[in-house]
């Protein structure tokens, strides 16, 4: 049996990586994997608890380990965490055996989607709208470096998944 290339969803928090990823896995007969879930499993505690107890650098180390592990596998849809782009090694490794698909959304749409969320420590202290804008600005160039990107504003998750499916099928070896 031919091995299937991974499909790697990259984008800021609230761009729909997890929801779109589940749809894609079902459509393409791939295995859905959420990097944040893998990190929680490894650490034995929640993402907010990792940030609070051990700090962001410890979280990024765990994230890196999960990237190395998942990049060695195939047939996965990988919903990455929004900060995976911060380490260029992550993008290099994930891209070796996977189609990278960037999901984008405007700050207002992201705020709308995450308004009541409490599970994202980077957005939790201070003004959420301000945090989203500042983080987006600081990471924009990293998200823009993914060649295949979809702006999800106003699109259903099914529509986003349909566009990514087309691209994945085009690039299938
Ligand atoms: C983060 C995004 C989160 C999670 C952590 C840090 C980030 O994942 O990994 O809170 O740095 O953007 P989601 O993008 O799935 O929310």
Coordinates of N, CA and C and ligand atoms in Angstrom, one line a residue:
X1 N 0.8 -1.2 0.0 CA 0.0 0.0 0.0 C 0.9 1.3 0.0
X2 N 0.4 2.2 -0.8 CA 1.2 3.5 -0.9 C 1.0 4.3 0.4
X3 N 2.1 4.9 0.9 CA 1.9 5.7 2.2 C 1.4 7.1 1.7
X4 N 0.5 7.6 2.6 CA -0.1 8.9 2.2 C 0.7 10.0 3.0
X5 N 0.9 11.0 2.2 CA 1.5 12.2 2.7 C 0.7 12.8 3.9
X6 N 1.3 13.4 4.8 CA 0.6 14.1 5.9 C 0.0 15.4 5.3
X7 N -1.0 15.9 6.0 CA -1.6 17.2 5.7 C -1.5 18.0 7.0
X8 N -0.8 19.1 6.9 CA -0.4 19.9 8.1 C -1.1 21.2 8.1
X9 N -2.0 21.5 9.1 CA -2.7 22.7 9.2 C -2.0 23.7 10.1
X10 N -1.7 24.9 9.5 CA -0.9 25.9 10.3 C -1.7 27.2 10.3
X11 N -1.7 27.8 11.4 CA -2.4 29.1 11.5 C -2.5 29.6 12.9
X12 N -2.9 30.8 13.1 CA -3.1 31.4 14.4 C -4.2 30.7 15.1
X13 N -4.3 30.9 16.4 CA -5.4 30.3 17.3 C -6.7 30.8 16.7
X14 N -7.7 30.0 16.6 CA -9.0 30.4 16.2 C -9.2 30.4 14.7
X15 N -8.2 29.9 13.9 CA -8.4 29.9 12.5 C -9.1 28.6 12.0
X16 N -9.4 27.7 12.9 CA -10.3 26.5 12.5 C -9.5 25.3 12.2
X17 N -8.2 25.2 12.7 CA -7.4 24.1 12.3 C -8.0 22.7 12.8
X18 N -8.5 22.7 14.0 CA -9.0 21.5 14.6 C -10.3 21.0 13.9
X19 N -11.2 21.9 13.7 CA -12.5 21.6 13.1 C -12.3 21.2 11.6
X20 N -11.5 22.0 10.9 CA -11.2 21.7 9.5 C -10.4 20.4 9.4
X21 N -9.5 20.2 10.3 CA -8.7 19.0 10.3 C -9.5 17.7 10.5
X22 N -10.5 17.7 11.4 CA -11.4 16.5 11.5 C -12.1 16.2 10.3
X23 N -12.6 17.3 9.6 CA -13.4 17.1 8.4 C -12.5 16.4 7.3
X24 N -11.2 17.0 7.2 CA -10.3 16.5 6.2 C -9.9 15.1 6.4
X25 N -9.7 14.7 7.7 CA -9.3 13.3 8.0 C -10.4 12.4 7.5
X26 N -11.6 12.7 7.8 CA -12.7 11.9 7.4 C -12.8 11.8 5.8
X27 N -12.7 12.9 5.2 CA -12.8 13.0 3.7 C -11.7 12.2 3.0
X28 N -10.5 12.3 3.5 CA -9.3 11.8 2.8 C -8.8 10.4 3.4
X29 N -9.6 10.0 4.4 CA -9.2 8.7 5.1 C -7.8 8.8 5.7
X30 N -7.5 9.9 6.4 CA -6.3 10.1 7.1 C -6.6 10.1 8.6
X31 N -5.6 10.0 9.4 CA -5.8 9.9 10.9 C -5.6 11.3 11.5
X32 N -6.7 11.8 12.1 CA -6.6 13.2 12.7 C -5.7 13.2 14.0
X33 N -4.8 14.2 14.1 CA -3.9 14.3 15.2 C -3.9 15.8 15.6
X34 N -4.2 16.1 16.9 CA -4.1 17.4 17.3 C -2.8 17.6 18.2
X35 N -1.9 18.5 17.8 CA -0.6 18.6 18.5 C -0.8 19.0 19.9
X36 N -1.8 19.8 20.2 CA -2.0 20.3 21.6 C -2.4 19.1 22.5
X37 N -3.2 18.2 21.9 CA -3.6 17.0 22.7 C -2.3 16.1 22.9
X38 N -1.5 16.0 21.9 CA -0.2 15.2 22.1 C 0.6 15.8 23.2
X39 N 0.7 17.1 23.3 CA 1.5 17.8 24.3 C 0.9 17.6 25.7
X40 N -0.4 17.7 25.8 CA -1.1 17.5 27.0 C -0.8 16.1 27.5
X41 N -0.9 15.1 26.6 CA -0.6 13.7 27.0 C 0.8 13.5 27.5
X42 N 1.8 14.1 26.8 CA 3.2 14.0 27.2 C 3.4 14.6 28.6
X43 N 2.8 15.8 28.8 CA 3.1 16.5 30.0 C 2.2 16.0 31.2
X44 N 1.1 15.4 30.8 CA 0.2 14.9 31.9 C -0.5 16.0 32.6
X45 N -0.6 17.2 31.9 CA -1.4 18.3 32.4 C -1.8 19.2 31.3
X46 N -2.8 20.1 31.6 CA -3.4 20.9 30.5 C -2.4 22.0 30.0
X47 N -2.7 22.6 28.9 CA -1.9 23.6 28.3 C -1.8 24.8 29.3
X48 N -2.9 25.3 29.8 CA -2.7 26.4 30.8 C -1.8 26.0 32.0
X49 N -1.9 24.7 32.4 CA -1.1 24.3 33.6 C 0.4 24.2 33.2
X50 N 0.7 23.8 31.9 CA 2.1 23.8 31.5 C 2.7 25.2 31.5
X51 N 1.9 26.1 30.9 CA 2.4 27.5 30.9 C 2.6 28.1 32.3
X52 N 1.6 27.8 33.2 CA 1.6 28.4 34.5 C 2.8 27.7 35.3
X53 N 2.9 26.4 35.3 CA 3.9 25.7 36.1 C 5.3 25.8 35.6
X54 N 5.4 25.6 34.3 CA 6.7 25.4 33.7 C 7.2 26.5 32.7
X55 N 6.3 27.3 32.3 CA 6.6 28.5 31.4 C 6.5 28.1 29.9
X56 N 6.5 29.2 29.1 CA 6.4 29.0 27.7 C 7.6 28.2 27.1
X57 N 8.8 28.5 27.5 CA 9.9 27.7 26.9 C 9.8 26.2 27.0
X58 N 9.3 25.8 28.2 CA 9.1 24.3 28.4 C 8.0 23.8 27.5
X59 N 6.9 24.6 27.3 CA 5.9 24.3 26.4 C 6.5 24.1 24.9
X60 N 7.3 25.1 24.5 CA 7.9 25.0 23.2 C 8.8 23.8 23.0
X61 N 9.5 23.4 24.1 CA 10.3 22.2 24.0 C 9.4 20.9 23.8
X62 N 8.3 20.9 24.5 CA 7.4 19.7 24.3 C 6.8 19.7 22.9
X63 N 6.5 21.0 22.4 CA 5.9 21.1 21.1 C 6.9 20.6 20.0
X64 N 8.2 20.9 20.2 CA 9.2 20.5 19.3 C 9.3 19.0 19.3
X65 N 9.2 18.4 20.4 CA 9.3 16.9 20.5 C 8.2 16.2 19.8
X66 N 7.0 16.8 19.9 CA 5.8 16.3 19.2 C 6.0 16.4 17.7
X67 N 6.5 17.6 17.3 CA 6.7 17.8 15.8 C 7.7 16.7 15.3
X68 N 8.8 16.4 16.0 CA 9.7 15.4 15.5 C 9.1 14.1 15.4
X69 N 8.3 13.8 16.4 CA 7.6 12.5 16.5 C 6.6 12.4 15.3
X70 N 5.7 13.4 15.1 CA 4.7 13.3 14.1 C 5.3 13.4 12.7
X71 N 6.3 14.1 12.5 CA 6.9 14.3 11.2 C 7.5 13.0 10.7
X72 N 7.8 12.0 11.6 CA 8.3 10.7 11.2 C 7.2 9.8 10.7
X73 N 5.9 10.2 10.9 CA 4.8 9.3 10.5 C 4.2 9.8 9.2
X74 N 3.3 9.0 8.7 CA 2.6 9.4 7.5 C 1.1 9.1 7.6
X75 N 0.3 9.6 6.7 CA -1.2 9.4 6.7 C -1.9 10.2 7.8
X76 N -1.3 11.3 8.3 CA -1.9 12.0 9.3 C -2.4 13.4 8.8
X77 N -3.5 13.8 9.4 CA -3.9 15.3 9.3 C -3.4 15.8 10.7
X78 N -2.5 16.8 10.6 CA -1.9 17.3 11.9 C -2.4 18.8 12.1
X79 N -3.2 18.9 13.1 CA -3.6 20.3 13.5 C -2.5 20.8 14.5
X80 N -1.7 21.8 14.0 CA -0.6 22.2 14.8 C -1.1 23.3 15.8
X81 N -0.3 23.6 16.8 CA -0.7 24.8 17.6 C -0.2 26.0 16.9
X82 N -0.9 27.2 17.2 CA -0.6 28.4 16.5 C 0.9 28.9 16.6
X83 N 1.6 28.4 17.6 CA 3.0 28.9 17.7 C 4.0 28.0 17.1
X84 N 3.6 27.0 16.3 CA 4.5 26.1 15.8 C 5.5 26.7 14.8
X85 N 5.0 27.9 14.2 CA 5.8 28.6 13.2 C 7.0 29.3 13.9
X86 N 7.0 29.4 15.2 CA 8.1 30.2 15.9 C 9.4 29.5 15.7
X87 N 9.4 28.2 15.5 CA 10.7 27.5 15.3 C 10.8 27.0 13.9
X88 N 11.7 27.6 13.1 CA 11.8 27.2 11.7 C 12.0 25.7 11.5
X89 N 12.7 25.1 12.4 CA 12.9 23.6 12.3 C 11.6 22.9 12.2
X90 N 10.6 23.4 13.0 CA 9.3 22.7 12.9 C 8.7 22.7 11.5
X91 N 8.8 23.8 10.9 CA 8.2 24.0 9.6 C 8.9 23.1 8.5
X92 N 10.2 23.1 8.7 CA 11.1 22.3 7.8 C 10.7 20.8 8.0
X93 N 10.6 20.3 9.2 CA 10.3 18.9 9.4 C 8.9 18.5 9.0
X94 N 8.0 19.4 9.3 CA 6.6 19.0 9.0 C 6.4 19.1 7.5
X95 N 7.1 19.9 6.8 CA 7.0 20.0 5.3 C 7.7 18.9 4.5
X96 N 8.5 18.2 5.2 CA 9.3 17.1 4.5 C 8.4 16.0 3.9
X97 N 7.4 15.7 4.7 CA 6.5 14.6 4.3 C 5.1 15.0 4.4
X98 N 4.8 16.3 4.2 CA 3.5 16.8 4.4 C 3.2 18.0 3.5
X99 N 1.9 18.1 3.1 CA 1.4 19.4 2.5 C 1.1 20.4 3.7
X100 N 1.8 21.5 3.6 CA 1.5 22.6 4.6 C 0.3 23.4 4.1
X101 N -0.7 23.6 4.9 CA -1.8 24.4 4.5 C -2.0 25.5 5.6
X102 N -1.9 26.7 5.2 CA -2.0 27.9 6.1 C -3.5 28.3 6.2
X103 N -4.0 28.5 7.4 CA -5.3 29.0 7.5 C -5.2 30.4 8.2
X104 N -5.8 31.4 7.5 CA -5.8 32.7 8.1 C -7.2 33.3 8.4
X105 N -7.2 34.3 9.2 CA -8.5 34.9 9.6 C -8.2 36.3 10.1
X106 N -9.1 37.2 9.9 CA -8.8 38.6 10.4 C -8.9 38.6 11.9
X107 N -8.3 39.6 12.5 CA -8.3 39.7 14.0 C -9.7 39.8 14.6
X108 N -10.6 40.4 13.9 CA -12.0 40.5 14.4 C -12.7 39.2 14.5
X109 N -12.5 38.4 13.4 CA -13.1 37.0 13.3 C -12.4 36.2 14.4
X110 N -11.1 36.3 14.6 CA -10.5 35.5 15.6 C -11.0 35.8 17.0
X111 N -11.2 37.1 17.2 CA -11.7 37.5 18.5 C -13.1 37.0 18.8
X112 N -13.9 37.1 17.7 CA -15.3 36.5 17.8 C -15.3 35.0 18.2
X113 N -14.4 34.3 17.5 CA -14.3 32.9 17.8 C -13.8 32.5 19.2
X114 N -12.9 33.4 19.7 CA -12.2 33.0 20.9 C -12.7 33.9 22.1
X115 N -13.7 34.7 21.9 CA -14.1 35.6 23.0 C -14.3 34.9 24.3
X116 N -14.9 33.7 24.4 CA -15.2 33.1 25.7 C -14.2 32.0 26.0
X117 N -13.2 31.9 25.2 CA -12.2 30.8 25.4 C -11.3 31.2 26.6
X118 N -11.0 30.1 27.5 CA -10.1 30.4 28.6 C -8.9 29.4 28.5
X119 N -8.8 28.6 27.5 CA -7.8 27.6 27.4 C -6.5 28.0 26.7
X120 N -6.4 29.3 26.3 CA -5.2 29.8 25.6 C -4.5 30.8 26.4
X121 N -3.4 30.3 27.1 CA -2.8 31.2 28.1 C -2.2 32.5 27.5
X122 N -1.8 32.4 26.2 CA -1.2 33.6 25.6 C -2.2 34.8 25.5
X123 N -3.5 34.4 25.5 CA -4.5 35.5 25.3 C -5.2 35.8 26.6
X124 N -4.8 35.2 27.7 CA -5.7 35.3 28.9 C -5.4 36.5 29.8
X125 N -4.2 37.0 29.8 CA -4.0 38.1 30.7 C -4.0 39.4 29.9
X126 N -4.9 40.3 30.3 CA -5.0 41.6 29.6 C -6.1 41.6 28.6
X127 N -6.1 42.6 27.8 CA -7.1 42.8 26.8 C -7.0 41.8 25.6
X128 N -8.0 40.9 25.4 CA -7.8 39.9 24.4 C -7.6 40.4 23.0
X129 N -8.4 41.4 22.6 CA -8.3 42.0 21.3 C -6.9 42.5 21.0
X130 N -6.4 43.2 22.0 CA -5.0 43.7 21.9 C -4.0 42.6 21.8
X131 N -4.1 41.6 22.6 CA -3.2 40.4 22.5 C -3.2 39.8 21.2
X132 N -4.4 39.6 20.6 CA -4.5 38.9 19.3 C -3.8 39.8 18.3
X133 N -4.1 41.1 18.3 CA -3.5 41.9 17.3 C -1.9 41.9 17.4
X134 N -1.4 42.1 18.6 CA 0.0 42.1 18.8 C 0.7 40.8 18.3
X135 N 0.1 39.7 18.8 CA 0.7 38.4 18.4 C 0.6 38.2 16.9
X136 N -0.5 38.5 16.3 CA -0.6 38.4 14.9 C 0.4 39.2 14.1
X137 N 0.6 40.4 14.5 CA 1.6 41.3 13.9 C 3.0 40.7 14.0
X138 N 3.3 40.2 15.2 CA 4.7 39.7 15.4 C 4.9 38.4 14.6
X139 N 3.8 37.6 14.3 CA 4.0 36.3 13.6 C 3.6 36.4 12.1
X140 N 3.1 37.5 11.7 CA 2.5 37.6 10.3 C 3.5 37.0 9.3
X141 N 4.8 37.5 9.3 CA 5.7 37.0 8.3 C 5.9 35.5 8.3
X142 N 5.7 34.9 9.5 CA 5.9 33.5 9.6 C 4.8 32.7 9.0
X143 N 3.5 33.2 9.2 CA 2.4 32.6 8.6 C 2.4 32.8 7.1
X144 N 2.8 34.0 6.7 CA 2.9 34.4 5.3 C 3.9 33.5 4.5
X145 N 4.8 32.9 5.2 CA 5.9 32.1 4.5 C 5.3 30.8 4.1
X146 N 4.1 30.4 4.5 CA 3.5 29.1 4.0 C 2.9 29.4 2.6
X147 N 3.4 28.8 1.6 CA 2.9 29.1 0.2 C 1.4 28.9 0.0
X148 N 0.9 27.8 0.5 CA -0.6 27.6 0.2 C -1.4 28.0 1.5
X149 N -2.1 29.1 1.3 CA -2.9 29.7 2.4 C -4.3 29.9 2.0
X150 N -5.2 29.8 3.0 CA -6.6 30.1 2.7 C -7.1 31.1 3.7
X151 N -7.8 32.2 3.3 CA -8.4 33.1 4.2 C -9.8 32.5 4.6
X152 N -10.0 32.2 5.8 CA -11.2 31.5 6.3 C -12.4 32.4 6.6
X153 N -12.1 33.7 6.6 CA -13.2 34.7 6.9 C -14.4 34.4 6.0
X154 N -15.6 34.2 6.6 CA -16.8 34.1 5.8 C -16.9 32.7 5.1
X155 N -16.0 31.8 5.4 CA -16.1 30.5 4.7 C -16.5 29.5 5.8
X156 N -17.3 28.5 5.4 CA -17.7 27.4 6.4 C -16.4 26.5 6.4
X157 N -16.4 25.7 7.5 CA -15.3 24.8 7.7 C -15.3 23.7 6.5
X158 N -16.5 23.4 6.1 CA -16.6 22.4 4.9 C -16.0 23.0 3.7
X159 N -16.2 24.3 3.5 CA -15.7 25.0 2.3 C -14.2 25.1 2.3
X160 N -13.6 25.4 3.5 CA -12.2 25.4 3.7 C -11.6 24.0 3.4
X161 N -12.3 23.0 4.0 CA -11.8 21.6 3.8 C -11.8 21.2 2.3
X162 N -12.8 21.7 1.6 CA -12.9 21.3 0.2 C -11.8 21.9 -0.6
X163 N -11.4 23.1 -0.3 CA -10.2 23.7 -1.0 C -8.9 23.0 -0.7
X164 N -8.8 22.6 0.6 CA -7.5 22.0 0.9 C -7.5 20.6 0.3
X165 N -8.7 19.9 0.3 CA -8.7 18.6 -0.4 C -8.2 18.7 -1.8
X166 N -8.7 19.7 -2.5 CA -8.3 19.9 -3.9 C -6.8 19.9 -4.1
X167 N -6.2 20.8 -3.2 CA -4.8 21.0 -3.2 C -4.0 19.7 -2.9
X168 N -4.5 19.0 -1.9 CA -3.9 17.7 -1.4 C -3.9 16.7 -2.6
X169 N -5.1 16.6 -3.2 CA -5.2 15.6 -4.3 C -4.3 16.0 -5.5
X170 N -4.1 17.3 -5.7 CA -3.2 17.7 -6.8 C -1.8 17.3 -6.5
X171 N -1.4 17.4 -5.2 CA 0.0 17.1 -4.9 C 0.3 15.7 -4.5
X172 N -0.7 14.9 -4.5 CA -0.5 13.5 -4.1 C 0.5 12.8 -5.1
X173 N 1.4 12.1 -4.5 CA 2.4 11.4 -5.3 C 1.8 10.2 -6.0
Ligands
LIG1 C1 -0.5 28.7 20.9 C2 -1.6 28.1 20.3 C3 -2.4 27.1 21.0 C4 -1.5 26.3 22.0 C5 -0.8 27.2 22.9 C6 0.1 28.2 22.3 C7 0.3 29.8 20.2 O1 -2.9 26.2 20.0 O2 -0.5 25.5 21.3 O3 -1.8 27.8 23.7 O4 1.4 30.1 20.6 O5 -0.3 30.4 19.3 P1 -4.1 26.5 19.0 O6 -3.6 27.3 17.9 O7 -4.6 25.2 18.6 O8 -5.1 27.3 19.8

